[in-house]
Tab-separated table of C-alpha atoms in Angstrom:
chain	number	residue	atom	x	y	z
K	100	MET	CA	5.998	20.112	-20.005
K	101	ASN	CA	8.271	18.701	-22.721
K	102	TYR	CA	7.109	15.181	-21.890
K	103	ILE	CA	3.462	16.183	-22.301
K	104	TRP	CA	4.105	17.796	-25.700
K	105	TYR	CA	6.107	14.771	-26.813
K	106	ALA	CA	3.348	12.388	-25.719
K	107	LEU	CA	0.710	14.435	-27.541
K	108	LYS	CA	2.767	14.319	-30.746
K	109	HIS	CA	3.552	10.584	-30.476
K	110	GLN	CA	0.309	9.045	-29.295
K	111	GLU	CA	1.281	5.644	-30.655
K	112	LYS	CA	3.900	5.343	-27.858
K	113	GLU	CA	3.215	4.412	-24.221
K	114	ILE	CA	5.379	6.718	-22.061
K	115	SER	CA	6.016	6.595	-18.319
K	116	MET	CA	7.748	9.388	-16.416
K	117	LEU	CA	8.939	8.873	-12.840
K	118	ILE	CA	9.911	11.804	-10.604
K	119	ALA	CA	11.703	10.579	-7.456
K	120	ILE	CA	12.144	13.211	-4.735
K	121	THR	CA	14.914	13.165	-2.136
K	122	ASP	CA	12.406	13.525	0.653
K	123	GLY	CA	14.240	12.221	3.722
K	124	SER	CA	12.770	8.743	3.484
K	125	LEU	CA	16.191	7.140	3.012
K	126	LYS	CA	19.074	7.445	5.421
K	127	SER	CA	21.933	9.778	4.490
K	128	ARG	CA	24.641	11.839	6.171
K	129	LYS	CA	22.172	14.692	6.575
K	130	VAL	CA	19.199	12.552	7.585
K	131	SER	CA	19.751	10.198	10.520
K	132	ASN	CA	16.093	9.292	11.079
K	133	TYR	CA	13.148	8.661	8.792
K	134	THR	CA	11.217	11.847	8.004
K	135	ASN	CA	7.799	12.611	6.553
K	136	LEU	CA	7.732	11.628	2.890
K	137	GLY	CA	4.163	12.777	2.231
K	138	ARG	CA	4.754	16.521	2.512
K	139	LYS	CA	7.103	17.025	-0.450
K	140	VAL	CA	5.214	14.631	-2.700
K	141	GLY	CA	1.890	16.314	-1.929
K	142	ASN	CA	3.268	19.821	-2.391
K	143	MET	CA	4.929	19.000	-5.720
K	144	THR	CA	1.727	17.419	-7.020
K	145	SER	CA	-0.250	20.477	-5.946
K	146	LEU	CA	2.243	22.713	-7.754
K	147	PHE	CA	1.808	20.612	-10.893
K	148	LEU	CA	-1.972	21.066	-10.777
K	149	ARG	CA	-1.721	24.826	-10.165
K	150	THR	CA	0.804	25.469	-12.948
K	151	TYR	CA	-0.638	26.907	-16.154
K	152	LEU	CA	0.321	28.399	-19.507
K	153	ASN	CA	-1.125	31.573	-21.024
K	154	THR	CA	-2.530	31.121	-24.538
K	155	ASP	CA	-2.713	33.718	-27.299
K	156	GLN	CA	-6.292	34.408	-26.215
K	157	SER	CA	-5.079	35.189	-22.668
K	158	LYS	CA	-6.667	31.997	-21.396
K	159	ARG	CA	-5.051	29.702	-18.875
K	160	VAL	CA	-4.270	26.140	-19.843
K	161	TYR	CA	-3.366	24.055	-16.803
K	162	LEU	CA	-0.771	21.284	-16.928
K	163	GLY	CA	-3.280	18.902	-15.380
K	164	ALA	CA	-5.700	19.462	-18.274
K	165	LEU	CA	-2.936	18.932	-20.841
K	166	TYR	CA	-1.832	15.778	-19.072
K	167	ARG	CA	-5.368	14.380	-19.222
K	168	GLN	CA	-5.264	14.803	-22.999
K	169	ALA	CA	-2.034	12.788	-23.248
K	170	LYS	CA	-3.660	9.374	-22.842
K	171	ASN	CA	-0.366	7.593	-23.484
K	172	LEU	CA	1.617	9.410	-20.765
K	173	HIS	CA	1.741	8.193	-17.153
K	174	ILE	CA	3.463	10.456	-14.612
K	175	TYR	CA	4.511	9.245	-11.157
K	176	ILE	CA	5.725	11.439	-8.274
K	177	THR	CA	7.307	9.515	-5.413
K	178	GLY	CA	9.860	9.607	-2.639
K	179	VAL	CA	13.149	7.794	-3.196
K	180	SER	CA	12.347	4.996	-0.730
K	181	GLU	CA	9.232	3.943	-2.677
K	182	ALA	CA	10.384	4.588	-6.252
K	183	HIS	CA	11.085	0.878	-6.748
K	184	LEU	CA	7.342	0.135	-6.550
K	185	ASP	CA	6.632	2.322	-9.571
K	186	ILE	CA	9.701	1.214	-11.535
K	187	ALA	CA	8.689	-2.432	-11.103
K	188	SER	CA	5.075	-1.637	-12.013
K	189	ILE	CA	6.144	0.198	-15.180
K	190	LEU	CA	8.637	-2.445	-16.344
K	191	LEU	CA	6.260	-5.334	-15.662
K	192	GLY	CA	3.201	-3.592	-17.082
K	193	SER	CA	1.346	-4.319	-13.849
K	194	ASN	CA	-2.426	-4.426	-14.031
K	195	TYR	CA	-4.138	-3.977	-10.650
K	196	LEU	CA	-7.707	-3.827	-11.924
K	197	ALA	CA	-8.788	-7.340	-10.898
K	198	ASP	CA	-7.213	-6.793	-7.476
K	199	GLN	CA	-9.075	-3.494	-7.064
K	200	LEU	CA	-12.387	-5.079	-8.038
K	201	VAL	CA	-11.898	-7.675	-5.293
K	202	THR	CA	-11.259	-4.862	-2.804
K	203	VAL	CA	-14.429	-3.023	-3.851
K	204	ARG	CA	-16.561	-6.132	-3.436
K	205	GLN	CA	-15.057	-6.827	-0.008
K	206	LEU	CA	-15.681	-3.232	1.028
K	207	SER	CA	-19.292	-3.125	-0.184
K	208	SER	CA	-20.062	-6.406	1.580
K	209	ARG	CA	-18.544	-5.194	4.838
K	210	LEU	CA	-20.318	-1.830	4.682
K	211	ALA	CA	-23.681	-3.513	4.068
K	212	LYS	CA	-23.123	-5.854	7.003
K	213	HIS	CA	-21.778	-3.428	9.603
K	214	THR	CA	-23.352	-0.023	8.828
K	215	ARG	CA	-26.817	1.498	8.579
K	216	TRP	CA	-26.789	1.366	4.757
K	217	ASN	CA	-27.714	-1.199	2.187
K	218	VAL	CA	-24.785	-1.043	-0.231
K	219	THR	CA	-24.722	-2.202	-3.841
K	220	TYR	CA	-21.849	-2.028	-6.305
K	221	THR	CA	-22.441	-1.173	-9.964
K	222	VAL	CA	-19.500	-1.570	-12.331
K	223	SER	CA	-18.818	1.144	-14.899
K	224	LYS	CA	-19.409	0.531	-18.603
K	225	LYS	CA	-15.674	0.484	-19.271
K	226	VAL	CA	-15.008	-2.132	-16.588
K	227	SER	CA	-18.028	-4.161	-17.692
K	228	LYS	CA	-16.486	-4.315	-21.161
K	229	LEU	CA	-13.186	-5.491	-19.689
K	230	LEU	CA	-14.890	-8.202	-17.631
K	231	GLN	CA	-16.242	-9.625	-20.875
K	232	THR	CA	-12.741	-9.625	-22.402
K	233	PRO	CA	-10.444	-11.611	-20.057
K	234	LYS	CA	-7.360	-11.247	-22.280
K	235	LEU	CA	-7.656	-7.482	-22.100
K	236	LEU	CA	-8.527	-7.482	-18.395
K	237	PHE	CA	-5.378	-9.425	-17.488
K	238	ASN	CA	-3.081	-7.817	-20.099
K	239	THR	CA	-2.455	-11.080	-21.933
K	240	GLY	CA	-1.484	-11.084	-25.586
K	241	ASN	CA	0.622	-7.930	-25.107
K	242	GLN	CA	-2.490	-5.763	-24.835
K	243	SER	CA	-3.082	-2.810	-22.526
K	244	PHE	CA	-6.241	-1.835	-20.691
K	245	LYS	CA	-4.978	1.642	-19.741
K	246	LYS	CA	-6.257	3.290	-22.892
K	247	ILE	CA	-9.762	2.175	-22.012
K	248	LEU	CA	-9.607	3.449	-18.442
K	249	HIS	CA	-7.608	6.644	-18.946
K	250	PRO	CA	-9.858	9.730	-18.565
K	251	SER	CA	-10.072	11.809	-21.713
K	252	VAL	CA	-13.312	13.711	-21.163
K	253	ARG	CA	-13.636	16.027	-18.194
K	254	ASN	CA	-16.595	15.398	-15.865
K	255	GLU	CA	-17.501	12.132	-17.578
K	256	TYR	CA	-17.418	9.840	-14.541
K	257	ASP	CA	-17.426	6.578	-16.451
K	258	THR	CA	-14.074	7.262	-18.103
K	259	CYS	CA	-12.141	7.261	-14.833
K	260	SER	CA	-14.037	4.924	-12.515
K	261	LEU	CA	-14.474	1.322	-11.488
K	262	GLY	CA	-18.149	2.112	-10.998
K	263	THR	CA	-20.210	3.391	-8.083
K	264	LEU	CA	-21.279	2.321	-4.626
K	265	ARG	CA	-24.950	3.067	-3.992
K	266	PHE	CA	-25.790	3.631	-0.318
K	267	THR	CA	-29.449	3.381	0.743
K	268	ASP	CA	-30.155	4.402	4.334
K	269	LYS	CA	-31.999	1.527	6.035
K	270	ILE	CA	-34.107	3.982	8.057
K	271	SER	CA	-34.793	7.004	5.847
K	272	GLY	CA	-34.348	5.414	2.421
K	273	LYS	CA	-32.082	8.275	1.324
K	274	VAL	CA	-29.684	7.331	-1.478
K	275	THR	CA	-26.048	8.489	-1.655
K	276	LYS	CA	-23.414	7.469	-4.183
K	277	GLN	CA	-19.640	7.218	-4.171
K	278	ILE	CA	-17.554	6.964	-7.316
K	279	LEU	CA	-14.709	4.440	-7.256
K	280	ILE	CA	-11.436	5.626	-8.767
K	281	PRO	CA	-8.687	3.071	-9.552
K	282	ALA	CA	-5.394	4.411	-8.250
K	283	GLN	CA	-1.718	3.751	-7.726
K	284	GLU	CA	-0.065	5.513	-4.821
K	285	HIS	CA	2.138	7.846	-6.879
K	286	GLU	CA	0.467	8.107	-10.285
K	287	LEU	CA	-1.139	11.477	-11.046
K	288	VAL	CA	-4.160	10.264	-13.021
K	289	ALA	CA	-6.227	9.291	-9.980
K	290	VAL	CA	-5.163	12.416	-8.067
K	291	ILE	CA	-6.398	14.628	-10.914
K	292	ASN	CA	-9.656	12.691	-11.259
K	293	ALA	CA	-10.420	13.052	-7.555
K	294	TYR	CA	-9.358	16.708	-7.594
K	295	ASN	CA	-11.760	17.519	-10.438
K	296	LEU	CA	-14.648	15.674	-8.808
K	297	LEU	CA	-14.127	17.415	-5.480
K	298	ASN	CA	-13.830	20.804	-7.180
K	299	GLN	CA	-17.092	20.145	-8.978
K	300	ARG	CA	-18.807	19.244	-5.702
K	301	SER	CA	-17.763	22.608	-4.253
K	302	THR	CA	-20.078	24.392	-6.729
K	303	LYS	CA	-23.857	24.668	-6.373
K	304	LEU	CA	-24.430	22.741	-9.590
K	305	GLY	CA	-22.107	19.937	-8.548
K	306	GLN	CA	-23.243	19.375	-4.973
K	307	GLN	CA	-25.093	16.202	-5.977
K	308	ALA	CA	-22.034	14.733	-7.700
K	309	PRO	CA	-20.720	11.572	-6.017
K	310	THR	CA	-17.713	11.800	-3.718
K	311	PRO	CA	-14.599	9.885	-4.795
K	312	LEU	CA	-13.182	6.806	-3.114
K	313	LEU	CA	-9.648	6.058	-4.336
K	314	VAL	CA	-8.940	2.320	-4.466
K	315	TYR	CA	-5.269	1.272	-4.270
K	316	PRO	CA	-3.762	-2.175	-4.911
K	317	HIS	CA	-2.959	-4.635	-2.149
K	318	ARG	CA	0.487	-4.284	-0.578
K	319	VAL	CA	2.356	-6.166	2.132
K	320	ARG	CA	3.226	-2.794	3.709
K	321	ALA	CA	1.456	0.516	3.146
K	322	ALA	CA	2.934	2.897	0.579
K	323	THR	CA	2.547	6.682	0.665
K	324	ALA	CA	-0.529	7.689	-1.313
K	325	ILE	CA	-0.481	11.305	-2.527
K	326	VAL	CA	-2.800	13.729	-0.728
K	327	LEU	CA	-2.999	17.385	-1.791
K	328	PRO	CA	-2.291	20.081	0.829
K	329	GLN	CA	-5.537	21.937	0.047
K	330	TYR	CA	-7.530	18.968	1.392
K	331	THR	CA	-5.995	19.168	4.855
K	332	LYS	CA	-8.037	22.259	5.781
K	333	GLN	CA	-11.094	21.303	3.771
K	334	TYR	CA	-12.099	17.995	5.372
K	335	VAL	CA	-12.634	17.005	8.996
K	336	TYR	CA	-13.229	13.310	9.682
K	337	ASN	CA	-14.609	11.224	12.488
K	338	SER	CA	-13.766	7.550	12.825
K	339	SER	CA	-16.956	6.248	11.174
K	340	TYR	CA	-17.449	5.708	7.460
K	341	THR	CA	-19.912	8.037	5.737
K	342	PRO	CA	-20.426	8.154	1.941
K	343	ILE	CA	-20.509	11.950	1.750
K	344	MET	CA	-16.766	12.137	2.525
K	345	PRO	CA	-13.846	11.300	0.195
K	346	TYR	CA	-11.555	8.459	1.262
K	347	LEU	CA	-8.686	6.338	0.092
K	348	ILE	CA	-8.522	2.614	0.727
K	349	GLN	CA	-5.176	0.804	0.963
K	350	PRO	CA	-5.709	-2.936	1.500
K	351	LEU	CA	-2.841	-4.891	3.029
K	352	TYR	CA	-2.004	-8.542	2.572
K	353	GLY	CA	-1.360	-10.563	5.667
K	354	ASP	CA	2.388	-10.877	6.198
K	355	ASN	CA	2.382	-14.401	7.612
K	356	LEU	CA	3.713	-16.162	4.524
K	357	PRO	CA	6.539	-13.724	3.576
K	358	SER	CA	7.655	-13.264	7.174
K	359	HIS	CA	7.711	-17.010	7.819
K	360	GLU	CA	9.699	-17.526	4.637
K	361	GLN	CA	12.267	-14.962	5.795
K	362	LEU	CA	12.484	-16.553	9.244
K	363	ARG	CA	13.106	-19.939	7.652
K	364	TRP	CA	15.989	-18.459	5.628
K	365	LEU	CA	17.347	-16.958	8.836
K	366	THR	CA	17.050	-20.328	10.572
K	367	ILE	CA	19.100	-22.029	7.858
K	368	GLN	CA	21.711	-19.252	7.742
K	369	TYR	CA	22.255	-19.382	11.511
K	370	ALA	CA	21.839	-23.132	11.895
K	371	LYS	CA	24.918	-23.442	14.117
K	372	ALA	CA	23.824	-20.659	16.503
K	373	ILE	CA	20.317	-22.116	16.819
K	374	HIS	CA	21.761	-25.604	17.268
K	375	ASN	CA	23.956	-24.218	20.068
K	376	TYR	CA	20.900	-22.692	21.769
K	377	PHE	CA	19.350	-26.129	22.118
K	378	LEU	CA	22.669	-27.682	23.165
K	379	ILE	CA	23.927	-25.143	25.737
K	380	GLY	CA	21.057	-22.641	26.094
K	381	ALA	CA	22.803	-19.827	24.173
K	382	VAL	CA	24.184	-19.096	20.705
K	383	ASN	CA	27.774	-19.366	21.981
K	384	GLN	CA	29.894	-19.360	25.143
K	385	ALA	CA	30.112	-15.550	25.163
K	386	ALA	CA	26.320	-15.317	25.317
K	387	ILE	CA	26.329	-17.644	28.323
K	388	LYS	CA	28.703	-15.312	30.179
K	389	LYS	CA	26.466	-12.321	29.385
K	390	ASP	CA	23.429	-14.257	30.665
K	391	ILE	CA	21.330	-13.301	27.621
K	392	SER	CA	17.665	-14.282	27.888
K	393	TYR	CA	15.608	-14.974	24.758
K	394	GLY	CA	12.234	-15.171	26.497
K	395	ASP	CA	9.366	-17.583	25.962
K	396	ALA	CA	7.478	-15.761	23.181
K	397	ARG	CA	6.909	-17.717	19.969
K	398	ILE	CA	5.543	-16.766	16.561
K	399	ASP	CA	2.055	-17.817	15.455
K	400	LEU	CA	2.112	-20.339	12.645
K	401	LEU	CA	-0.099	-20.136	9.574
K	402	ASN	CA	-2.071	-23.156	10.718
K	403	ASN	CA	-1.492	-24.535	14.200
K	404	VAL	CA	-3.842	-27.465	13.520
K	405	PHE	CA	-1.394	-29.097	11.106
K	406	SER	CA	1.799	-28.210	12.973
K	407	GLY	CA	0.688	-29.188	16.468
K	408	ARG	CA	2.136	-27.934	19.744
K	409	PRO	CA	5.860	-27.095	19.918
K	410	ARG	CA	7.995	-29.840	21.412
K	411	PRO	CA	9.496	-29.328	24.892
K	412	TYR	CA	12.993	-27.854	25.105
K	413	ASN	CA	14.457	-31.013	26.697
K	414	GLU	CA	13.148	-33.196	23.872
K	415	LEU	CA	14.713	-30.888	21.289
K	416	ARG	CA	17.935	-30.776	23.307
K	417	ASN	CA	18.240	-34.554	23.106
K	418	LEU	CA	17.729	-34.366	19.341
K	419	ALA	CA	20.352	-31.618	19.019
K	420	ARG	CA	22.922	-33.897	20.661
K	421	LYS	CA	22.345	-36.528	17.977
K	422	MET	CA	22.076	-34.335	14.864
K	423	LYS	CA	24.283	-31.981	12.892
K	424	PRO	CA	23.244	-28.275	12.916
K	425	LEU	CA	21.690	-28.102	9.427
K	426	ASN	CA	19.809	-31.391	9.782
K	427	PHE	CA	18.587	-30.292	13.195
K	428	VAL	CA	17.171	-26.909	12.122
K	429	ASN	CA	15.555	-28.444	9.030
K	430	GLN	CA	13.273	-30.519	11.255
K	431	LEU	CA	12.392	-27.605	13.577
K	432	CYS	CA	9.068	-25.795	13.354
K	433	LEU	CA	9.374	-22.005	13.460
K	434	ASN	CA	7.300	-21.833	16.643
K	435	GLU	CA	9.845	-24.033	18.428
K	436	ILE	CA	12.470	-21.273	18.243
K	437	PRO	CA	12.102	-18.347	20.712
K	438	LEU	CA	11.161	-15.061	19.063
K	439	GLY	CA	13.832	-13.399	21.210
K	440	LEU	CA	16.468	-15.616	19.594
K	441	TYR	CA	15.378	-14.499	16.124
K	442	LYS	CA	15.519	-10.859	17.195
K	443	PHE	CA	18.993	-11.386	18.667
K	444	LEU	CA	20.264	-12.888	15.414
K	445	MET	CA	18.781	-10.048	13.339
K	446	THR	CA	20.121	-7.246	15.520
K	447	GLU	CA	23.404	-8.639	16.864
K	448	ARG	CA	24.735	-11.053	14.264
K	449	TRP	CA	23.965	-9.068	11.101
K	450	PRO	CA	25.038	-5.546	10.011
K	451	GLN	CA	22.559	-3.015	11.391
K	452	GLY	CA	19.591	-2.550	9.062
K	453	ALA	CA	20.786	-5.114	6.518
K	454	TYR	CA	18.407	-7.862	7.636
K	455	TYR	CA	15.018	-7.423	9.221
K	456	VAL	CA	11.569	-8.983	9.226
K	457	PRO	CA	9.191	-6.010	9.592
K	458	ARG	CA	6.603	-7.877	11.664
K	459	TYR	CA	9.144	-8.556	14.395
K	460	ILE	CA	11.904	-5.980	13.864
K	461	ASP	CA	11.149	-2.338	13.045
K	462	LEU	CA	12.227	-1.033	9.658
K	463	PRO	CA	15.654	0.669	9.815
K	464	TYR	CA	15.865	4.043	11.568
K	465	LEU	CA	12.121	4.530	12.122
K	466	ALA	CA	12.490	6.694	15.206
K	467	GLU	CA	8.894	7.771	15.837
K	468	HIS	CA	6.127	5.426	16.973
K	469	LYS	CA	3.632	6.800	14.404
K	470	PHE	CA	5.901	5.673	11.550
K	471	LYS	CA	6.408	2.239	13.087
K	472	LYS	CA	2.639	1.861	13.383
K	473	PHE	CA	2.005	2.942	9.770
K	474	PHE	CA	4.552	0.546	8.246
K	475	PHE	CA	3.616	-2.381	10.481
K	476	SER	CA	2.758	-5.539	8.552
K	477	PRO	CA	-0.528	-7.153	9.678
K	478	LYS	CA	-0.903	-10.839	10.419
K	479	SER	CA	-3.928	-11.212	8.136
K	480	GLU	CA	-5.471	-9.218	5.284
K	481	ILE	CA	-7.097	-5.911	6.246
K	482	LEU	CA	-8.794	-3.015	4.449
K	483	GLN	CA	-7.132	0.203	5.607
K	484	ILE	CA	-9.344	3.255	4.980
K	485	TYR	CA	-7.983	6.783	5.453
K	486	GLY	CA	-9.223	10.336	5.174
K	487	LEU	CA	-7.548	12.982	3.018
K	488	ASP	CA	-6.832	15.281	5.949
K	489	LYS	CA	-3.045	14.978	6.338
K	490	LEU	CA	-0.002	14.993	4.051
K	491	ASP	CA	1.844	12.711	6.456
K	492	PRO	CA	0.348	9.239	5.846
K	493	SER	CA	1.022	8.110	9.407
K	494	THR	CA	-1.247	10.837	10.861
K	495	ARG	CA	-4.233	10.587	8.501
K	496	SER	CA	-7.610	9.804	10.031
K	497	GLN	CA	-8.172	6.068	10.042
K	498	ILE	CA	-11.761	5.081	9.327
K	499	LYS	CA	-13.513	2.125	10.947
K	500	ILE	CA	-16.395	0.049	9.650
């Protein structure tokens, strides 16, 4: 509350407030395995929205309404394992708007191609203004676009949206709209905007209001977007996209480039062990005695056309006899090294959990399969669409197009 009052009194200052909850998402003496980090974050956000003050006129003033008036205040609620995302975003002044516009255009194109609707995207007036002012759009010249996008008027859609998707049924001609809300996973602004829109739709007068679609920035791995507990009993989803339901979209970058970069670092660090594998068939003499097998699986390269087929083991063995370890591994392609050898080096030759490549080695202490599946890094870019029916992000309904 003090932060809100301070922000209202000092509107010339941009203020960010980060609340990091010890939610079980990082290992500790009390927590041996990863636990659900969506429950506490969702419940605390719900408490924030339900908290109110009594005025002299015996009227309730909710914290959410006061926060919306403080245009210069940005509140984040996160678990400790994901707090670094928000800290980096705040310190760097990250602007995800252009990224989110790309996501919206990809989504509208895919929906028009694979569903029964003709879909058109109309940008909001605020975003249209930004598109005409590149310096403001990309935060160059030490300017900020947040003041333009921050909602200050309740129920005025244009103040909090990227625009709308217009769905026209190809058979009946019926038109349905969805409003696009720019969001970060832990920032409260988008949560409040969606909450107000959905509350309005629950009234007779607001039934024709568009449903919200929260658009998050691209990530390499999914982060935990806040969902309020009251939604979990309110919405029931099937696997198909329909514009009358609220969704959140979390696009993921393909992890080929970062994972290959990490594997190359690993190759250089363990040059001697990899050199030994091609000399004697194992990383060392002890591994020979244990009869460790590394299998035949190989990683997929970014572009197999340019790299060609991996060379036979015997050809590489002859090269290993002539070359020093570092020179030898520098001329290897990543797909010439068994995936099992990489996994062995990451799990046996490095302190547990200190080195991992998420595509090939699970994140530390993820015990349950549902968590492993949620945090899995895809090979290529995908648009992940979820319902708002669960606090636990790994169990939310996943929507297909």
